[in-house]
């Protein structure tokens, strides 16, 4: 009787998972579907200025928001943004909750197994940031402190790979929570992107937050579903267009405050086109 009940529960669980999978697939629209509907659904970070964030009026803003709106204009539709936590970005795309990601997606080989990257459109740098008085001069020094990172982020990967065994690493849901953990003293250093020091020093300038260790330079790309050549080609043609017409340079001047870098033609383990 118990075996029969367990088999019945297992069967119902499979049916439920199957229904969820089908539902996710049914939400994933083709470009034609999107143009008929008149809306492209864009996954973006909601708390990570100047990349993607919600401003005081409730509007999505940042360089990724400008990229998303420009992509929607390129398609001839409206942009609908879905703010996502770091760990939810790829699942939101693969289950069809969003059509495309402009979501601070660092171009990494392990991620390229789950999503299709476009050509890069923005550069980033991953560092370890702490207050000026915090004595961190080498990877070995990390073991003396509690380090905060956004869960499943590039910062998480870099800190985990570079910290000595036994280092206490605390993982938070997003960039905002990680920054707040450092400001409140829950951690003494954080794995950071290019703009963490600016945000930290705006909150507590007396502490003089600064990069202590430099881990890696990265590039971000738009993400579409694996194997979907149509979406990938649309993303790449869009990026080529805004590079050539000066729109990307204007986004960079507005948000990054630096000239557009020279982007690589290829990255190891990260194809820019559907293979």
PDB file of C-alpha atoms in Angstrom:
ATOM      1  CA  UNK A   1       0.000   0.000   0.000  1.00  0.00           C
ATOM      2  CA  UNK A   2       2.809   2.388   0.966  1.00  0.00           C
ATOM      3  CA  UNK A   3       4.743   1.471  -2.204  1.00  0.00           C
ATOM      4  CA  UNK A   4       1.635   2.117  -4.282  1.00  0.00           C
ATOM      5  CA  UNK A   5       1.061   5.476  -2.575  1.00  0.00           C
ATOM      6  CA  UNK A   6       4.655   6.513  -3.085  1.00  0.00           C
ATOM      7  CA  UNK A   7       4.475   5.534  -6.750  1.00  0.00           C
ATOM      8  CA  UNK A   8       1.289   7.587  -7.111  1.00  0.00           C
ATOM      9  CA  UNK A   9       2.925  10.602  -5.439  1.00  0.00           C
ATOM     10  CA  UNK A  10       6.012  10.202  -7.603  1.00  0.00           C
ATOM     11  CA  UNK A  11       3.876  10.039 -10.717  1.00  0.00           C
ATOM     12  CA  UNK A  12       1.952  13.156  -9.735  1.00  0.00           C
ATOM     13  CA  UNK A  13       5.220  14.959  -9.013  1.00  0.00           C
ATOM     14  CA  UNK A  14       6.460  14.095 -12.500  1.00  0.00           C
ATOM     15  CA  UNK A  15       3.213  15.357 -14.016  1.00  0.00           C
ATOM     16  CA  UNK A  16       3.519  18.584 -12.053  1.00  0.00           C
ATOM     17  CA  UNK A  17       7.124  19.096 -13.165  1.00  0.00           C
ATOM     18  CA  UNK A  18       6.120  18.354 -16.717  1.00  0.00           C
ATOM     19  CA  UNK A  19       3.316  20.899 -16.544  1.00  0.00           C
ATOM     20  CA  UNK A  20       5.717  23.496 -15.193  1.00  0.00           C
ATOM     21  CA  UNK A  21       8.176  22.769 -17.983  1.00  0.00           C
ATOM     22  CA  UNK A  22       5.483  23.013 -20.641  1.00  0.00           C
ATOM     23  CA  UNK A  23       4.167  26.223 -19.109  1.00  0.00           C
ATOM     24  CA  UNK A  24       7.670  27.694 -19.136  1.00  0.00           C
ATOM     25  CA  UNK A  25       8.186  26.693 -22.755  1.00  0.00           C
ATOM     26  CA  UNK A  26       4.835  28.120 -23.788  1.00  0.00           C
ATOM     27  CA  UNK A  27       5.789  31.557 -22.438  1.00  0.00           C
ATOM     28  CA  UNK A  28       8.943  31.707 -24.565  1.00  0.00           C
ATOM     29  CA  UNK A  29       7.963  33.651 -27.666  1.00  0.00           C
ATOM     30  CA  UNK A  30       9.525  33.782 -31.105  1.00  0.00           C
ATOM     31  CA  UNK A  31      10.444  37.165 -32.545  1.00  0.00           C
ATOM     32  CA  UNK A  32       7.282  37.007 -34.618  1.00  0.00           C
ATOM     33  CA  UNK A  33       5.226  36.376 -31.461  1.00  0.00           C
ATOM     34  CA  UNK A  34       6.854  39.339 -29.758  1.00  0.00           C
ATOM     35  CA  UNK A  35       6.199  41.660 -32.694  1.00  0.00           C
ATOM     36  CA  UNK A  36       2.562  40.566 -32.865  1.00  0.00           C
ATOM     37  CA  UNK A  37       2.173  41.136 -29.132  1.00  0.00           C
ATOM     38  CA  UNK A  38       4.018  44.444 -29.359  1.00  0.00           C
ATOM     39  CA  UNK A  39       6.082  43.816 -26.213  1.00  0.00           C
ATOM     40  CA  UNK A  40       9.488  42.280 -25.531  1.00  0.00           C
ATOM     41  CA  UNK A  41       9.975  41.049 -21.941  1.00  0.00           C
ATOM     42  CA  UNK A  42      13.459  41.900 -20.703  1.00  0.00           C
ATOM     43  CA  UNK A  43      15.147  40.459 -17.635  1.00  0.00           C
ATOM     44  CA  UNK A  44      17.261  43.030 -15.788  1.00  0.00           C
ATOM     45  CA  UNK A  45      18.778  43.606 -12.367  1.00  0.00           C
ATOM     46  CA  UNK A  46      16.663  45.813 -10.139  1.00  0.00           C
ATOM     47  CA  UNK A  47      19.195  46.976  -7.556  1.00  0.00           C
ATOM     48  CA  UNK A  48      22.603  47.403  -9.151  1.00  0.00           C
ATOM     49  CA  UNK A  49      23.274  50.965 -10.402  1.00  0.00           C
ATOM     50  CA  UNK A  50      24.522  52.024 -12.857  1.00  0.00           C
ATOM     51  CA  UNK A  51      23.835  48.688 -14.559  1.00  0.00           C
ATOM     52  CA  UNK A  52      20.155  48.138 -13.798  1.00  0.00           C
ATOM     53  CA  UNK A  53      18.031  49.546 -10.981  1.00  0.00           C
ATOM     54  CA  UNK A  54      14.655  51.046 -10.114  1.00  0.00           C
ATOM     55  CA  UNK A  55      14.769  54.819  -9.632  1.00  0.00           C
ATOM     56  CA  UNK A  56      12.796  56.884  -7.108  1.00  0.00           C
ATOM     57  CA  UNK A  57       9.833  57.139  -9.479  1.00  0.00           C
ATOM     58  CA  UNK A  58       9.643  53.364  -9.915  1.00  0.00           C
ATOM     59  CA  UNK A  59      11.155  53.420 -13.407  1.00  0.00           C
ATOM     60  CA  UNK A  60      13.809  50.944 -14.530  1.00  0.00           C
ATOM     61  CA  UNK A  61      17.055  52.797 -15.171  1.00  0.00           C
ATOM     62  CA  UNK A  62      20.765  52.259 -15.804  1.00  0.00           C
ATOM     63  CA  UNK A  63      22.809  51.281 -18.835  1.00  0.00           C
ATOM     64  CA  UNK A  64      21.058  47.895 -19.121  1.00  0.00           C
ATOM     65  CA  UNK A  65      17.663  49.614 -19.030  1.00  0.00           C
ATOM     66  CA  UNK A  66      18.754  51.963 -21.808  1.00  0.00           C
ATOM     67  CA  UNK A  67      20.026  48.954 -23.751  1.00  0.00           C
ATOM     68  CA  UNK A  68      16.721  47.159 -23.237  1.00  0.00           C
ATOM     69  CA  UNK A  69      14.635  50.111 -24.364  1.00  0.00           C
ATOM     70  CA  UNK A  70      16.867  50.589 -27.418  1.00  0.00           C
ATOM     71  CA  UNK A  71      16.520  46.893 -28.279  1.00  0.00           C
ATOM     72  CA  UNK A  72      12.729  47.135 -28.016  1.00  0.00           C
ATOM     73  CA  UNK A  73      12.818  50.191 -30.299  1.00  0.00           C
ATOM     74  CA  UNK A  74      15.022  48.221 -32.721  1.00  0.00           C
ATOM     75  CA  UNK A  75      12.357  45.489 -32.812  1.00  0.00           C
ATOM     76  CA  UNK A  76       9.550  48.042 -33.139  1.00  0.00           C
ATOM     77  CA  UNK A  77       7.870  47.037 -29.854  1.00  0.00           C
ATOM     78  CA  UNK A  78       7.605  48.239 -26.253  1.00  0.00           C
ATOM     79  CA  UNK A  79       9.945  47.105 -23.470  1.00  0.00           C
ATOM     80  CA  UNK A  80       8.564  45.343 -20.386  1.00  0.00           C
ATOM     81  CA  UNK A  81      11.172  44.896 -17.648  1.00  0.00           C
ATOM     82  CA  UNK A  82      11.299  42.085 -15.094  1.00  0.00           C
ATOM     83  CA  UNK A  83      13.735  42.912 -12.235  1.00  0.00           C
ATOM     84  CA  UNK A  84      15.676  39.791 -11.233  1.00  0.00           C
ATOM     85  CA  UNK A  85      17.975  38.750  -8.414  1.00  0.00           C
ATOM     86  CA  UNK A  86      21.422  37.538  -9.478  1.00  0.00           C
ATOM     87  CA  UNK A  87      20.636  33.848  -9.000  1.00  0.00           C
ATOM     88  CA  UNK A  88      17.295  34.098 -10.841  1.00  0.00           C
ATOM     89  CA  UNK A  89      18.549  35.570 -14.106  1.00  0.00           C
ATOM     90  CA  UNK A  90      19.307  32.383 -16.033  1.00  0.00           C
ATOM     91  CA  UNK A  91      16.244  30.446 -14.749  1.00  0.00           C
ATOM     92  CA  UNK A  92      13.984  33.346 -15.764  1.00  0.00           C
ATOM     93  CA  UNK A  93      15.318  33.095 -19.316  1.00  0.00           C
ATOM     94  CA  UNK A  94      15.420  29.320 -19.683  1.00  0.00           C
ATOM     95  CA  UNK A  95      11.868  28.866 -18.355  1.00  0.00           C
ATOM     96  CA  UNK A  96      10.495  31.537 -20.699  1.00  0.00           C
ATOM     97  CA  UNK A  97       9.622  34.090 -18.045  1.00  0.00           C
ATOM     98  CA  UNK A  98      11.611  36.661 -20.059  1.00  0.00           C
ATOM     99  CA  UNK A  99      12.563  36.863 -23.734  1.00  0.00           C
ATOM    100  CA  UNK A 100      16.101  38.196 -23.303  1.00  0.00           C
ATOM    101  CA  UNK A 101      18.498  39.286 -20.555  1.00  0.00           C
ATOM    102  CA  UNK A 102      20.224  42.645 -20.330  1.00  0.00           C
ATOM    103  CA  UNK A 103      21.169  41.904 -16.740  1.00  0.00           C
ATOM    104  CA  UNK A 104      24.874  42.513 -16.043  1.00  0.00           C
ATOM    105  CA  UNK A 105      25.591  39.045 -17.422  1.00  0.00           C
ATOM    106  CA  UNK A 106      29.348  38.503 -17.308  1.00  0.00           C
ATOM    107  CA  UNK A 107      30.445  36.311 -20.211  1.00  0.00           C
ATOM    108  CA  UNK A 108      31.730  33.115 -18.574  1.00  0.00           C
ATOM    109  CA  UNK A 109      32.273  29.626 -20.079  1.00  0.00           C
ATOM    110  CA  UNK A 110      30.170  27.870 -17.424  1.00  0.00           C
ATOM    111  CA  UNK A 111      27.228  30.197 -18.082  1.00  0.00           C
ATOM    112  CA  UNK A 112      27.634  29.742 -21.840  1.00  0.00           C
ATOM    113  CA  UNK A 113      26.560  26.130 -21.319  1.00  0.00           C
ATOM    114  CA  UNK A 114      23.139  27.363 -20.156  1.00  0.00           C
ATOM    115  CA  UNK A 115      22.504  30.504 -22.225  1.00  0.00           C
ATOM    116  CA  UNK A 116      23.491  31.958 -25.583  1.00  0.00           C
ATOM    117  CA  UNK A 117      25.551  35.123 -25.318  1.00  0.00           C
ATOM    118  CA  UNK A 118      25.553  37.966 -27.814  1.00  0.00           C
ATOM    119  CA  UNK A 119      28.603  39.997 -28.692  1.00  0.00           C
ATOM    120  CA  UNK A 120      29.835  42.025 -25.683  1.00  0.00           C
ATOM    121  CA  UNK A 121      28.431  45.505 -25.173  1.00  0.00           C
ATOM    122  CA  UNK A 122      29.958  46.635 -21.854  1.00  0.00           C
ATOM    123  CA  UNK A 123      33.087  45.949 -19.782  1.00  0.00           C
ATOM    124  CA  UNK A 124      33.414  45.368 -16.050  1.00  0.00           C
ATOM    125  CA  UNK A 125      36.092  44.633 -13.457  1.00  0.00           C
ATOM    126  CA  UNK A 126      35.834  42.359 -10.427  1.00  0.00           C
ATOM    127  CA  UNK A 127      37.772  43.334  -7.306  1.00  0.00           C
ATOM    128  CA  UNK A 128      37.791  42.916  -3.538  1.00  0.00           C
ATOM    129  CA  UNK A 129      36.702  46.170  -1.871  1.00  0.00           C
ATOM    130  CA  UNK A 130      37.124  47.203   1.763  1.00  0.00           C
ATOM    131  CA  UNK A 131      37.597  50.327   3.847  1.00  0.00           C
ATOM    132  CA  UNK A 132      40.956  52.054   3.479  1.00  0.00           C
ATOM    133  CA  UNK A 133      42.003  51.011   6.995  1.00  0.00           C
ATOM    134  CA  UNK A 134      41.350  47.297   6.379  1.00  0.00           C
ATOM    135  CA  UNK A 135      44.769  45.635   5.861  1.00  0.00           C
ATOM    136  CA  UNK A 136      44.273  43.408   2.802  1.00  0.00           C
ATOM    137  CA  UNK A 137      47.288  43.295   0.500  1.00  0.00           C
ATOM    138  CA  UNK A 138      47.238  39.725  -0.792  1.00  0.00           C
ATOM    139  CA  UNK A 139      44.876  36.791  -1.268  1.00  0.00           C
ATOM    140  CA  UNK A 140      46.245  35.282   1.957  1.00  0.00           C
ATOM    141  CA  UNK A 141      44.987  38.287   3.931  1.00  0.00           C
ATOM    142  CA  UNK A 142      41.393  37.446   2.969  1.00  0.00           C
ATOM    143  CA  UNK A 143      41.374  34.619   5.517  1.00  0.00           C
ATOM    144  CA  UNK A 144      41.517  37.161   8.354  1.00  0.00           C
ATOM    145  CA  UNK A 145      38.178  38.735   7.452  1.00  0.00           C
ATOM    146  CA  UNK A 146      34.556  37.895   6.678  1.00  0.00           C
ATOM    147  CA  UNK A 147      33.925  38.431   2.967  1.00  0.00           C
ATOM    148  CA  UNK A 148      30.510  39.194   1.448  1.00  0.00           C
ATOM    149  CA  UNK A 149      29.387  38.390  -2.123  1.00  0.00           C
ATOM    150  CA  UNK A 150      26.118  38.289  -4.080  1.00  0.00           C
ATOM    151  CA  UNK A 151      25.121  34.640  -4.356  1.00  0.00           C
ATOM    152  CA  UNK A 152      25.863  32.953  -7.739  1.00  0.00           C
ATOM    153  CA  UNK A 153      27.535  36.104  -9.103  1.00  0.00           C
ATOM    154  CA  UNK A 154      30.921  36.520 -10.765  1.00  0.00           C
ATOM    155  CA  UNK A 155      32.098  38.086  -7.504  1.00  0.00           C
ATOM    156  CA  UNK A 156      31.074  34.890  -5.711  1.00  0.00           C
ATOM    157  CA  UNK A 157      33.114  32.800  -8.156  1.00  0.00           C
ATOM    158  CA  UNK A 158      36.194  35.032  -8.008  1.00  0.00           C
ATOM    159  CA  UNK A 159      36.249  35.351  -4.226  1.00  0.00           C
ATOM    160  CA  UNK A 160      35.676  31.611  -3.779  1.00  0.00           C
ATOM    161  CA  UNK A 161      38.484  30.769  -6.215  1.00  0.00           C
ATOM    162  CA  UNK A 162      40.984  33.242  -4.742  1.00  0.00           C
ATOM    163  CA  UNK A 163      40.308  33.072  -0.999  1.00  0.00           C
ATOM    164  CA  UNK A 164      42.442  30.737   1.146  1.00  0.00           C
ATOM    165  CA  UNK A 165      40.750  27.585   2.477  1.00  0.00           C
ATOM    166  CA  UNK A 166      38.712  28.329   5.578  1.00  0.00           C
ATOM    167  CA  UNK A 167      37.905  31.933   4.661  1.00  0.00           C
ATOM    168  CA  UNK A 168      34.402  32.834   5.850  1.00  0.00           C
ATOM    169  CA  UNK A 169      32.368  33.866   2.810  1.00  0.00           C
ATOM    170  CA  UNK A 170      28.818  35.107   3.366  1.00  0.00           C
ATOM    171  CA  UNK A 171      26.483  35.011   0.381  1.00  0.00           C
ATOM    172  CA  UNK A 172      23.650  37.515  -0.011  1.00  0.00           C
ATOM    173  CA  UNK A 173      20.717  37.663  -2.412  1.00  0.00           C
ATOM    174  CA  UNK A 174      21.915  40.621  -4.482  1.00  0.00           C
ATOM    175  CA  UNK A 175      24.375  43.517  -4.813  1.00  0.00           C
ATOM    176  CA  UNK A 176      22.348  45.878  -2.638  1.00  0.00           C
ATOM    177  CA  UNK A 177      22.291  43.390   0.258  1.00  0.00           C
ATOM    178  CA  UNK A 178      26.031  42.753  -0.134  1.00  0.00           C
ATOM    179  CA  UNK A 179      26.824  46.474  -0.024  1.00  0.00           C
ATOM    180  CA  UNK A 180      24.585  46.943   3.014  1.00  0.00           C
ATOM    181  CA  UNK A 181      26.362  44.057   4.772  1.00  0.00           C
ATOM    182  CA  UNK A 182      29.672  45.901   4.436  1.00  0.00           C
ATOM    183  CA  UNK A 183      28.199  49.231   5.519  1.00  0.00           C
ATOM    184  CA  UNK A 184      26.594  47.635   8.584  1.00  0.00           C
ATOM    185  CA  UNK A 185      29.686  45.686   9.621  1.00  0.00           C
ATOM    186  CA  UNK A 186      28.338  42.191   8.918  1.00  0.00           C
ATOM    187  CA  UNK A 187      31.364  41.675   6.659  1.00  0.00           C
ATOM    188  CA  UNK A 188      34.707  43.469   6.370  1.00  0.00           C
ATOM    189  CA  UNK A 189      35.188  43.215   2.602  1.00  0.00           C
ATOM    190  CA  UNK A 190      33.106  42.376  -0.457  1.00  0.00           C
ATOM    191  CA  UNK A 191      33.559  40.951  -3.911  1.00  0.00           C
ATOM    192  CA  UNK A 192      32.744  43.984  -6.051  1.00  0.00           C
ATOM    193  CA  UNK A 193      32.072  45.210  -9.542  1.00  0.00           C
ATOM    194  CA  UNK A 194      33.401  48.440 -11.012  1.00  0.00           C
ATOM    195  CA  UNK A 195      30.902  50.688  -9.210  1.00  0.00           C
ATOM    196  CA  UNK A 196      30.846  49.332  -5.642  1.00  0.00           C
ATOM    197  CA  UNK A 197      33.379  51.881  -4.299  1.00  0.00           C
ATOM    198  CA  UNK A 198      31.284  54.755  -5.658  1.00  0.00           C
ATOM    199  CA  UNK A 199      28.128  53.453  -3.977  1.00  0.00           C
ATOM    200  CA  UNK A 200      29.897  52.654  -0.700  1.00  0.00           C
ATOM    201  CA  UNK A 201      31.662  56.009  -0.486  1.00  0.00           C
ATOM    202  CA  UNK A 202      28.416  57.836  -1.198  1.00  0.00           C
ATOM    203  CA  UNK A 203      27.004  56.200   1.944  1.00  0.00           C
ATOM    204  CA  UNK A 204      30.083  56.431   4.215  1.00  0.00           C
ATOM    205  CA  UNK A 205      32.754  58.636   2.636  1.00  0.00           C
ATOM    206  CA  UNK A 206      34.730  58.820   5.882  1.00  0.00           C
ATOM    207  CA  UNK A 207      35.748  55.147   5.511  1.00  0.00           C
ATOM    208  CA  UNK A 208      37.370  55.570   2.093  1.00  0.00           C
ATOM    209  CA  UNK A 209      36.307  52.294   0.484  1.00  0.00           C
ATOM    210  CA  UNK A 210      38.744  51.152  -2.189  1.00  0.00           C
ATOM    211  CA  UNK A 211      39.726  48.104  -4.281  1.00  0.00           C
ATOM    212  CA  UNK A 212      42.212  45.962  -2.363  1.00  0.00           C
ATOM    213  CA  UNK A 213      42.679  43.069  -4.804  1.00  0.00           C
ATOM    214  CA  UNK A 214      42.028  42.905  -8.540  1.00  0.00           C
ATOM    215  CA  UNK A 215      40.646  39.585  -9.742  1.00  0.00           C
ATOM    216  CA  UNK A 216      39.614  39.840 -13.393  1.00  0.00           C
ATOM    217  CA  UNK A 217      38.357  42.032 -16.226  1.00  0.00           C
ATOM    218  CA  UNK A 218      35.072  40.909 -17.729  1.00  0.00           C
ATOM    219  CA  UNK A 219      32.647  41.677 -20.529  1.00  0.00           C
ATOM    220  CA  UNK A 220      28.849  41.577 -20.370  1.00  0.00           C
ATOM    221  CA  UNK A 221      26.571  40.384 -23.150  1.00  0.00           C
ATOM    222  CA  UNK A 222      22.869  40.007 -23.777  1.00  0.00           C
ATOM    223  CA  UNK A 223      21.585  36.475 -23.230  1.00  0.00           C
ATOM    224  CA  UNK A 224      19.039  34.462 -25.204  1.00  0.00           C
ATOM    225  CA  UNK A 225      18.089  30.801 -25.063  1.00  0.00           C
ATOM    226  CA  UNK A 226      20.538  28.143 -26.225  1.00  0.00           C
ATOM    227  CA  UNK A 227      20.102  27.151 -29.842  1.00  0.00           C
ATOM    228  CA  UNK A 228      17.731  30.011 -30.679  1.00  0.00           C
ATOM    229  CA  UNK A 229      19.479  31.437 -33.725  1.00  0.00           C
ATOM    230  CA  UNK A 230      16.773  33.993 -34.515  1.00  0.00           C
ATOM    231  CA  UNK A 231      16.991  35.759 -31.132  1.00  0.00           C
ATOM    232  CA  UNK A 232      20.793  35.580 -31.092  1.00  0.00           C
ATOM    233  CA  UNK A 233      21.056  37.132 -34.560  1.00  0.00           C
ATOM    234  CA  UNK A 234      18.642  39.910 -33.580  1.00  0.00           C
ATOM    235  CA  UNK A 235      20.691  40.715 -30.457  1.00  0.00           C
ATOM    236  CA  UNK A 236      23.970  40.788 -32.405  1.00  0.00           C
ATOM    237  CA  UNK A 237      22.593  42.941 -35.236  1.00  0.00           C
ATOM    238  CA  UNK A 238      21.204  45.356 -32.656  1.00  0.00           C
ATOM    239  CA  UNK A 239      24.571  45.606 -30.869  1.00  0.00           C
ATOM    240  CA  UNK A 240      26.398  46.128 -34.168  1.00  0.00           C
ATOM    241  CA  UNK A 241      23.965  48.914 -35.031  1.00  0.00           C
ATOM    242  CA  UNK A 242      24.292  50.851 -31.768  1.00  0.00           C
ATOM    243  CA  UNK A 243      28.076  50.551 -31.898  1.00  0.00           C
ATOM    244  CA  UNK A 244      28.138  52.024 -35.398  1.00  0.00           C
ATOM    245  CA  UNK A 245      25.532  54.778 -34.937  1.00  0.00           C
ATOM    246  CA  UNK A 246      26.998  56.182 -31.702  1.00  0.00           C
ATOM    247  CA  UNK A 247      24.137  55.175 -29.416  1.00  0.00           C
ATOM    248  CA  UNK A 248      26.326  52.841 -27.321  1.00  0.00           C
ATOM    249  CA  UNK A 249      28.878  55.650 -26.927  1.00  0.00           C
ATOM    250  CA  UNK A 250      26.111  57.887 -25.588  1.00  0.00           C
ATOM    251  CA  UNK A 251      25.025  55.199 -23.113  1.00  0.00           C
ATOM    252  CA  UNK A 252      28.653  54.818 -21.997  1.00  0.00           C
ATOM    253  CA  UNK A 253      29.117  58.557 -21.528  1.00  0.00           C
ATOM    254  CA  UNK A 254      25.906  58.751 -19.505  1.00  0.00           C
ATOM    255  CA  UNK A 255      26.432  55.764 -17.218  1.00  0.00           C
ATOM    256  CA  UNK A 256      30.040  54.556 -17.291  1.00  0.00           C
ATOM    257  CA  UNK A 257      31.706  58.002 -17.641  1.00  0.00           C
ATOM    258  CA  UNK A 258      34.424  56.526 -19.874  1.00  0.00           C
ATOM    259  CA  UNK A 259      34.830  55.931 -23.629  1.00  0.00           C
ATOM    260  CA  UNK A 260      33.561  52.681 -25.133  1.00  0.00           C
ATOM    261  CA  UNK A 261      36.373  50.094 -24.847  1.00  0.00           C
ATOM    262  CA  UNK A 262      37.682  47.916 -27.657  1.00  0.00           C
ATOM    263  CA  UNK A 263      35.721  44.682 -27.331  1.00  0.00           C
ATOM    264  CA  UNK A 264      37.287  41.272 -28.093  1.00  0.00           C
ATOM    265  CA  UNK A 265      36.299  39.411 -31.255  1.00  0.00           C
ATOM    266  CA  UNK A 266      36.123  36.179 -29.253  1.00  0.00           C
ATOM    267  CA  UNK A 267      36.323  34.859 -25.701  1.00  0.00           C
ATOM    268  CA  UNK A 268      37.486  31.350 -24.751  1.00  0.00           C
ATOM    269  CA  UNK A 269      34.532  29.048 -24.169  1.00  0.00           C
ATOM    270  CA  UNK A 270      31.937  31.741 -24.904  1.00  0.00           C
ATOM    271  CA  UNK A 271      30.547  31.709 -28.466  1.00  0.00           C
ATOM    272  CA  UNK A 272      28.832  34.905 -29.576  1.00  0.00           C
ATOM    273  CA  UNK A 273      26.701  33.111 -32.164  1.00  0.00           C
ATOM    274  CA  UNK A 274      24.642  29.920 -32.200  1.00  0.00           C
ATOM    275  CA  UNK A 275      26.936  27.048 -33.177  1.00  0.00           C
TER     276      UNK A 275
END
